[in-house]
Tab-separated table of C-alpha atoms in Angstrom:
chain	number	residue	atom	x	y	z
Q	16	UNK	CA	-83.100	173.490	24.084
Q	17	UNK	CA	-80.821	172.298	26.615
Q	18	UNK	CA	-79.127	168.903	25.767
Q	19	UNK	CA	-76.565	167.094	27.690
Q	20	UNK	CA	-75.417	163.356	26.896
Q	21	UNK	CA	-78.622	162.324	24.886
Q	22	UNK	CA	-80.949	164.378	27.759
Q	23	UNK	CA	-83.196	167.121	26.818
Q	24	UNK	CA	-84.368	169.751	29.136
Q	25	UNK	CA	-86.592	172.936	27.894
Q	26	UNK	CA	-85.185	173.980	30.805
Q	27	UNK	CA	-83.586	174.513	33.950
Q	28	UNK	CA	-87.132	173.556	35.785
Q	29	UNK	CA	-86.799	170.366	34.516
Q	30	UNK	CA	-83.635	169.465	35.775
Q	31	UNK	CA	-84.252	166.912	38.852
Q	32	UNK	CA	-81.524	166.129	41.428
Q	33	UNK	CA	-80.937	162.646	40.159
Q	34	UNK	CA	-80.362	164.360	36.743
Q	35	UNK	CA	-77.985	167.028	37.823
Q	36	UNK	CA	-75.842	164.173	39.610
Q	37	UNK	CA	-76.204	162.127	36.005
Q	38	UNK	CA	-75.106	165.026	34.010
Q	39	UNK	CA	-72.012	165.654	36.241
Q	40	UNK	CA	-69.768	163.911	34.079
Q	41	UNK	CA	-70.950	165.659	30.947
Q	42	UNK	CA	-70.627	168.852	32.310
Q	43	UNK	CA	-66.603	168.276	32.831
Q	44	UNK	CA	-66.439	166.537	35.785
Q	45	UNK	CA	-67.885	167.166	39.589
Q	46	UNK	CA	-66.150	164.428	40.193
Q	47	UNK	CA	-62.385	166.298	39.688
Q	48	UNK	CA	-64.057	169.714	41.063
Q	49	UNK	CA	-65.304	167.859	43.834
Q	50	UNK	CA	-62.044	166.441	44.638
Q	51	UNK	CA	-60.203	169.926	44.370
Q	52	UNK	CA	-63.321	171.302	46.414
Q	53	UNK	CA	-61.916	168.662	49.278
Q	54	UNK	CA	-58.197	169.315	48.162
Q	55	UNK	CA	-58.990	173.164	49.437
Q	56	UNK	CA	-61.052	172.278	52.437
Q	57	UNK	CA	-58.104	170.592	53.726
Q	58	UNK	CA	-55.847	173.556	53.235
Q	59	UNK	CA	-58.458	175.797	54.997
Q	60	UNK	CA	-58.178	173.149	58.111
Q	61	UNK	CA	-54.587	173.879	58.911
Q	62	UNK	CA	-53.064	171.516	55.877
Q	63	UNK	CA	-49.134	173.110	55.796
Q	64	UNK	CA	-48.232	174.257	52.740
Q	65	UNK	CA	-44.490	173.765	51.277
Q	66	UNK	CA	-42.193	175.715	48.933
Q	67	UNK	CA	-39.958	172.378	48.875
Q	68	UNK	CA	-39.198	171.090	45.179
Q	69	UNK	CA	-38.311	168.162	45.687
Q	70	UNK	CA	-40.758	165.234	44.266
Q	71	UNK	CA	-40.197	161.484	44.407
Q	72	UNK	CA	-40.460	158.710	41.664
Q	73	UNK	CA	-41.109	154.825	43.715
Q	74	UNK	CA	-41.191	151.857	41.585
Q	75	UNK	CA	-42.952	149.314	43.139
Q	76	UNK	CA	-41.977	145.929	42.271
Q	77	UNK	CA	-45.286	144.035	43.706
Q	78	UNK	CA	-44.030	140.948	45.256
Q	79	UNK	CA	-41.004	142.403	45.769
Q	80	UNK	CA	-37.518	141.807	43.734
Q	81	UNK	CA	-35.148	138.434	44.667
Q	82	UNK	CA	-32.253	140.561	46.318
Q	83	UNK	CA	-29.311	137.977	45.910
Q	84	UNK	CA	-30.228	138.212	42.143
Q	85	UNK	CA	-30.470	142.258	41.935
Q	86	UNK	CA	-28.919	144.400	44.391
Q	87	UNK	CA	-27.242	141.807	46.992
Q	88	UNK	CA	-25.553	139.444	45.021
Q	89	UNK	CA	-23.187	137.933	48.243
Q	90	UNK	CA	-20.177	137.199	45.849
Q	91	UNK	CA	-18.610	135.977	48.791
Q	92	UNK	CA	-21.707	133.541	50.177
Q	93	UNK	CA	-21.842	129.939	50.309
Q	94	UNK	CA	-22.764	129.076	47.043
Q	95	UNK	CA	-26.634	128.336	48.102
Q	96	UNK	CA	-26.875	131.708	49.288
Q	97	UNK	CA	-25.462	133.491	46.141
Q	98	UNK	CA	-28.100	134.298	43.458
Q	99	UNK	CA	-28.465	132.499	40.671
Q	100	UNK	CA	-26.439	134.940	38.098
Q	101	UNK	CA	-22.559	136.258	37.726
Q	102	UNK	CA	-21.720	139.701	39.518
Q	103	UNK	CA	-20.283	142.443	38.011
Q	104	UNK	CA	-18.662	145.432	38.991
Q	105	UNK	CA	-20.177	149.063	39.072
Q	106	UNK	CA	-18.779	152.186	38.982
Q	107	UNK	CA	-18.150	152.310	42.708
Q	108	UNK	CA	-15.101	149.944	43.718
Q	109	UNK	CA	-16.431	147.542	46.591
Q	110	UNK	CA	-20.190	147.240	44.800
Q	111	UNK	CA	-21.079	144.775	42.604
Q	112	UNK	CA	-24.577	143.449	41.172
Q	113	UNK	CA	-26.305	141.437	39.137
Q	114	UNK	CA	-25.518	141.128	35.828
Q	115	UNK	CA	-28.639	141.337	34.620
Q	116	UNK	CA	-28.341	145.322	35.820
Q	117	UNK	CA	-25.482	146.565	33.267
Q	118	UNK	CA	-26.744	150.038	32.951
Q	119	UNK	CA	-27.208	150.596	36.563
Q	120	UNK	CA	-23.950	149.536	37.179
Q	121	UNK	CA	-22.565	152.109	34.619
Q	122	UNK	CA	-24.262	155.221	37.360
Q	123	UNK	CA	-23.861	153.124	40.474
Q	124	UNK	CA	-21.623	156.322	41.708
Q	125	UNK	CA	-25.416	158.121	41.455
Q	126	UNK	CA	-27.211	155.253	43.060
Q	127	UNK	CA	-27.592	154.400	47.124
Q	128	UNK	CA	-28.294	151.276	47.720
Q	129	UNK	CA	-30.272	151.208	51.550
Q	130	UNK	CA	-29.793	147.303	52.509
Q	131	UNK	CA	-31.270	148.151	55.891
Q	132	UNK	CA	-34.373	148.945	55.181
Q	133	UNK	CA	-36.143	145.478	55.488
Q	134	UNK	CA	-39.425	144.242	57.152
Q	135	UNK	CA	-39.453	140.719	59.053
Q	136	UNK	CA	-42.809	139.231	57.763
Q	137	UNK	CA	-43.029	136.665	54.795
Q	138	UNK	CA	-46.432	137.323	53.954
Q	139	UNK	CA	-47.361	139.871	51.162
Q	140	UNK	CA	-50.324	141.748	52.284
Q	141	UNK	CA	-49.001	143.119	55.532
Q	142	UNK	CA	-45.530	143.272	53.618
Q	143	UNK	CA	-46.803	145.256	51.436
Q	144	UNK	CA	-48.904	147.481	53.661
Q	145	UNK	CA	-45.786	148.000	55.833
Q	146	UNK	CA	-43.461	149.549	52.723
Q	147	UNK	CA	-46.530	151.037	51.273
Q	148	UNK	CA	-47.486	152.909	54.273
Q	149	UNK	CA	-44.798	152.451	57.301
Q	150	UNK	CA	-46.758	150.314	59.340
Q	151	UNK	CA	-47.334	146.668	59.876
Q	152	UNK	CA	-50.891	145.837	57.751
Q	153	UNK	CA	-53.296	142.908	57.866
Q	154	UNK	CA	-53.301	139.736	56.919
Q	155	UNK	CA	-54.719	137.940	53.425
Q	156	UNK	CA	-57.892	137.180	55.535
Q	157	UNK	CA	-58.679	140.573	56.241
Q	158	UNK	CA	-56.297	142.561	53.793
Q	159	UNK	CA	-58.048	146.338	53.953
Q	160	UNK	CA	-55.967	149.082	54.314
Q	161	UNK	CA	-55.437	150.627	57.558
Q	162	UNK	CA	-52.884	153.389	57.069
Q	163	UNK	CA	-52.642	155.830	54.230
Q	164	UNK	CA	-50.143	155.495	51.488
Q	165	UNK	CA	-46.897	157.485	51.419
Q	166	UNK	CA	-47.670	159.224	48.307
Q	167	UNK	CA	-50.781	160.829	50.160
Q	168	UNK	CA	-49.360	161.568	53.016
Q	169	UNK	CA	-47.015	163.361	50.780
Q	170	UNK	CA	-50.158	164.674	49.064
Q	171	UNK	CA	-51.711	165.828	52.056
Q	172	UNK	CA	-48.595	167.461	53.395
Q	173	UNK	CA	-47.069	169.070	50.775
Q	174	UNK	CA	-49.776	169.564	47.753
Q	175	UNK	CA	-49.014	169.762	44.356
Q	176	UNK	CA	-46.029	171.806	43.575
Q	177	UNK	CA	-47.767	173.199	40.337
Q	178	UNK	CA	-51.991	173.187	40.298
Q	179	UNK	CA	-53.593	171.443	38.323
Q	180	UNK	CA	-51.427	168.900	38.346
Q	181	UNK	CA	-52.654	166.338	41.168
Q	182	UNK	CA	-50.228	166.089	43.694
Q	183	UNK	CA	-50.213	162.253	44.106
Q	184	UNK	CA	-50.179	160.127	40.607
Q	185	UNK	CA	-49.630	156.408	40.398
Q	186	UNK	CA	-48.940	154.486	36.787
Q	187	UNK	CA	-51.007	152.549	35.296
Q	188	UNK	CA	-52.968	152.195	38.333
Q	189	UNK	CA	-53.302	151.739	42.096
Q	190	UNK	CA	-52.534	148.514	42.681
Q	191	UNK	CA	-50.789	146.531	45.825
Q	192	UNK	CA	-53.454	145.681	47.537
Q	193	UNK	CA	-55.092	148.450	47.559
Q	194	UNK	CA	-52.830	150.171	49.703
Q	195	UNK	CA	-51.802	152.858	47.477
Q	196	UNK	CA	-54.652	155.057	48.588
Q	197	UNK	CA	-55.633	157.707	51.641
Q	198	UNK	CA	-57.719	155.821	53.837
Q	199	UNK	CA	-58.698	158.353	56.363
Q	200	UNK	CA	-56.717	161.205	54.801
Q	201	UNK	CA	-59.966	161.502	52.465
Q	202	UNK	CA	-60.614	161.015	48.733
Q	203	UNK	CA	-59.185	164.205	48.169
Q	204	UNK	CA	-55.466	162.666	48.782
Q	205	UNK	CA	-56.034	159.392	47.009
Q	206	UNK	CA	-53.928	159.103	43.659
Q	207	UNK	CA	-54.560	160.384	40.506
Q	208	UNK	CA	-55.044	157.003	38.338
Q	209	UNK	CA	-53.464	157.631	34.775
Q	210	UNK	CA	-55.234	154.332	33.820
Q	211	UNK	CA	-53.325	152.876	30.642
Q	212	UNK	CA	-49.968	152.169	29.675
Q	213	UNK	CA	-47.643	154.368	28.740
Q	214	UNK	CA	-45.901	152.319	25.889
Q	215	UNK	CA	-49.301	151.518	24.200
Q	216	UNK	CA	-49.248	153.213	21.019
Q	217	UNK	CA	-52.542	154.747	21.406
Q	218	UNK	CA	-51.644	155.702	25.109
Q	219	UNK	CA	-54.568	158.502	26.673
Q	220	UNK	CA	-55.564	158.860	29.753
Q	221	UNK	CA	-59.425	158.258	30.267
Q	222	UNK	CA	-59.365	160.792	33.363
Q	223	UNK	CA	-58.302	163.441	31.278
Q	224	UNK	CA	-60.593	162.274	28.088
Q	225	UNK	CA	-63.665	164.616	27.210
Q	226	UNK	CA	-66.693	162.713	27.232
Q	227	UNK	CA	-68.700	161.562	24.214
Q	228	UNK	CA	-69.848	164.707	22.270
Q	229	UNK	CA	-67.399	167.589	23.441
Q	230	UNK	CA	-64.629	168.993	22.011
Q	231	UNK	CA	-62.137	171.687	23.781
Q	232	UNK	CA	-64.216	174.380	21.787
Q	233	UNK	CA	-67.924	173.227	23.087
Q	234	UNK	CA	-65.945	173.034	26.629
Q	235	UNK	CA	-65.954	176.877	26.475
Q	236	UNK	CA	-69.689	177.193	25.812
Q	237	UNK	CA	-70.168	174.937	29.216
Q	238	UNK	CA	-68.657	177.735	30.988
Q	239	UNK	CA	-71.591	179.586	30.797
Q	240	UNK	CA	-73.953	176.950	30.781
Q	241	UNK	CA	-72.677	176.081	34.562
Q	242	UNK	CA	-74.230	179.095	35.337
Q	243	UNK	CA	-77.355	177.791	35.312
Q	244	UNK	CA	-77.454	175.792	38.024
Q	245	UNK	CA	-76.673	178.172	40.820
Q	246	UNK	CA	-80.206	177.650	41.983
Q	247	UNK	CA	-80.037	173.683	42.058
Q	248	UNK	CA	-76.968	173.758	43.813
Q	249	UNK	CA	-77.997	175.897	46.480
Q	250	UNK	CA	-81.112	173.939	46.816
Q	251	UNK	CA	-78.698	170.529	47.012
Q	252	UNK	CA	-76.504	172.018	49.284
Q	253	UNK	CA	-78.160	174.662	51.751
Q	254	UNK	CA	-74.728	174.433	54.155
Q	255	UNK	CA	-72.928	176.831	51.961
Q	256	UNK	CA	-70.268	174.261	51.135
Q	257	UNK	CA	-70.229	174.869	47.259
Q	258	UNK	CA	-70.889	178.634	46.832
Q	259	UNK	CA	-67.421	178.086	45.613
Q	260	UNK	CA	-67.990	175.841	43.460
Q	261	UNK	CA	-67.123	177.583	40.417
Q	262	UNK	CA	-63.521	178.276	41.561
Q	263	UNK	CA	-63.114	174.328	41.728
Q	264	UNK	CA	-64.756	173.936	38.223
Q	265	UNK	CA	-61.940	176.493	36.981
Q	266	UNK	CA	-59.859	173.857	37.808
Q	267	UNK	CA	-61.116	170.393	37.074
Q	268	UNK	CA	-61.653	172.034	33.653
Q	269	UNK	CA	-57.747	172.871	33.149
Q	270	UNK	CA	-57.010	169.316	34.353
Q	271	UNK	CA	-59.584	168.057	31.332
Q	272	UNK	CA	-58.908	170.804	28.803
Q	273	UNK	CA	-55.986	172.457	30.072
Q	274	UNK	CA	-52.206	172.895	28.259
Q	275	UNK	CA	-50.292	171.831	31.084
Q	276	UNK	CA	-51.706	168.841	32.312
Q	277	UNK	CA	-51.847	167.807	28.580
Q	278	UNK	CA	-48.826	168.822	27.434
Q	279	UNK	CA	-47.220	166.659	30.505
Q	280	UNK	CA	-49.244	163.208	29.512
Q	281	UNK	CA	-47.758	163.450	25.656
Q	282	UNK	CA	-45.230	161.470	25.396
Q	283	UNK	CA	-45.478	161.786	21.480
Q	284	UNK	CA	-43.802	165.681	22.453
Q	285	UNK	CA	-40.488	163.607	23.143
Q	286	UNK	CA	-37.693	163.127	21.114
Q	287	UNK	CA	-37.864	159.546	20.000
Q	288	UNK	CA	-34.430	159.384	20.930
Q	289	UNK	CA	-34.996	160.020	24.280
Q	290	UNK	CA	-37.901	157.433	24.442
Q	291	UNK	CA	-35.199	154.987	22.941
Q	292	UNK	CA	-33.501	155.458	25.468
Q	293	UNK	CA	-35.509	155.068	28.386
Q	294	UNK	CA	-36.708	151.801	26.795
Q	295	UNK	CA	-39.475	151.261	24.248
Q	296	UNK	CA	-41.389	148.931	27.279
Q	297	UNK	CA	-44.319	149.779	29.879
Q	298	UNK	CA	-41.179	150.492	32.391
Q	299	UNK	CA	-39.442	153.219	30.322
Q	300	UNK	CA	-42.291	155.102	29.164
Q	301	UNK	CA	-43.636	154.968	32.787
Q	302	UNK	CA	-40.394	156.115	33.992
Q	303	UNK	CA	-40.022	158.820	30.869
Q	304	UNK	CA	-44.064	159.824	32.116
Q	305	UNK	CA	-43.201	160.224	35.993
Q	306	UNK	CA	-40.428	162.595	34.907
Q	307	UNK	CA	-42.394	164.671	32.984
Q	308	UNK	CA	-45.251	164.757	35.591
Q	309	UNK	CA	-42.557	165.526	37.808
Q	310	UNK	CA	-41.422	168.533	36.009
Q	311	UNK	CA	-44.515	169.651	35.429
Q	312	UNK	CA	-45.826	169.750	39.758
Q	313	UNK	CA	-46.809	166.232	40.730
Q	314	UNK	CA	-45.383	165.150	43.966
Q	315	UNK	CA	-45.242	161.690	44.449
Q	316	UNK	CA	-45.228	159.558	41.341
Q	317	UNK	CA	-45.669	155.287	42.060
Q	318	UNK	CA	-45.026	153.168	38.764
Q	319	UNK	CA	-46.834	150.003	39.583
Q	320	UNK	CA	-44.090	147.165	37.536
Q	321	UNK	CA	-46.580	144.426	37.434
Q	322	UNK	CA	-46.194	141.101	39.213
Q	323	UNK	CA	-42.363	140.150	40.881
Q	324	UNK	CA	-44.148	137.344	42.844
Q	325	UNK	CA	-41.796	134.409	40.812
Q	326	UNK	CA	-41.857	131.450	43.162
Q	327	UNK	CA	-42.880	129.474	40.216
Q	328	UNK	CA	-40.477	130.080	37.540
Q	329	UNK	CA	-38.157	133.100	39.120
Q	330	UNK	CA	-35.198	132.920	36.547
Q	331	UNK	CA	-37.878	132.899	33.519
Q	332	UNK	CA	-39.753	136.047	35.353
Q	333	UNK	CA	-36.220	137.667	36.371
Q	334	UNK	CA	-35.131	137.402	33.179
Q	335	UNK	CA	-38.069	139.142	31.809
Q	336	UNK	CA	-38.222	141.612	34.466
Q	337	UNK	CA	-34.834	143.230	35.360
Q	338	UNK	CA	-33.645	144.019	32.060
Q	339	UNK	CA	-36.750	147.063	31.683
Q	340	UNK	CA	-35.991	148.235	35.374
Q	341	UNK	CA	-32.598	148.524	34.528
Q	342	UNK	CA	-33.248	151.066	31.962
């Protein structure tokens, strides 16, 4: 007896298309397979490879951060250009910032500070689609993304500097619009979605969750059991496209059942000290998560902050926002 997520089959014969695309899930993920399927169709078009390892960590701060209260704090200004808190001085003579940035005032000698990059447009969809992407975006009316994101161009161009781990991850979730994602570049380069928060004290990625009735020991069995279905998926796909499947299958099921890929998503491994001290708040353990995702392959890494869009009450929203990102 064959039974997969409540379906019983006496056998393989029974098995429809519409079933083997409902069972997909069960049977670890075509969706992740799929994806590295595309992931290695690229490379085999030309995609360069890179050695480089070097990764980035972006925070974006949607809405974007008041500058003369942060980073700019004109000292000097008229006083209705100043921001609305004191300065202070970092550890690089000449530099001051807010005050509400203590600790990053402390490294400032680490820091750059690039006050030229700017865009001229006071309206946050193409805004954002321009420092999301590079290039000037569309308007609220018609706000779909027309560029790909930088963290899948990086993606596309570089790859993951450890497989599994996905090249291009974003925490919690793609957000900005929408234009966090590949757009032409193909699915295969959109972000890996870790989907909760990081400071939640249940924190697990669905993505990487088995579904409802495996464990990492029935995973094993499945192995086998994928076997099955060379028939149907020659029949589904006569081009040749997934003889290879199983290769890709290898791999979605280290990304679900794997050590690495787990072992980089527990932050419970850490030293509680350390998770003191990268704040016990949705922007530490984000930031704490990108570096361990970091050090474990990924590429890119974009912690989504929430909302910085305080025209309403930006001291109260300030005040609860900078402290975090200065940890």
């Amino acid at each position: 007896m064959l039974r997969i997520d409540g379906h019983s089959f006496q056998n393989c014969s029974g098995v429809t298309r519409r079933s083997f695309l409902q069972i997909g899930a069960p049977l670890l993920g075509l969706g992740i397979a799929d994806l590295l399927r595309l992931d290695s169709q690229a490379a085999d078009a030309g995609r360069p490879v890179s050695s480089s390892k070097k990764s980035l960590i972006i925070f974006w701060t949607d809405g974007g951060v008041s500058q003369q209260d942060s980073y700019d704090v004109k000292p000097d200004a008229p006083a209705e250009y100043r921001g609305m808190y004191q300065p202070i001085g970092t550890s690089v003579p000449g530099i001051a910032l807010s005050e509400r940035l203590p600790f990053q005032a402390k490294v400032m000698d680490r820091l750059s500070i690039v006050r030229s990059v700017h865009h001229e447009n006071g309206i946050h969809a193409p805004s954002a689609h321009w420092m999301q992407t590079g290039y000037f975006g569309p308007t609220l009316a018609r706000n779909a993304a027309q560029k790909p994101s930088l963290g899948s161009v990086i993606a596309r161009s570089l790859g993951s500097r450890q497989p599994p781990m996905p090249a291009y991850v974003t925490i919690p979730k793609s957000e900005s619009f929408g234009y966090q994602g590949a757009v032409y570049l193909g699915k295969a380069f959109n972000p890996f979605e870790v989907g909760a928060d990081p400071n939640a004290k249940d924190f697990k990625v669905p993505n990487l969750s088995l579904p409802n009735g495996l464990t990492t020991r029935s995973v094993d069995s499945r192995r086998t059991l994928l076997k099955t279905f060379d028939t149907l998926r020659r029949d589904i796909d006569e081009t040749g496209v997934m003889e290879g499947l199983d290769t890709f299958k290898q791999q979605a099921l280290e990304m679900v059942a794997g050590d690495r890929m787990r072992a980089a998503f527990n932050l419970n491994a850490e030293d509680p000290k350390v998770r003191d001290q990268y704040g016990r708040h949705r922007y530490g353990q984000s930031a704490l998560l990108a570096r361990r995702l970091v050090e474990a392959g990924a590429r890119c890494v974009n912690i989504n902050t929430g909302n910085w869009d305080h025209h309403n009450d930006v001291e109260k929203g300030l005040d609860e926002h900078l402290p975090p990102l200065d940890r």
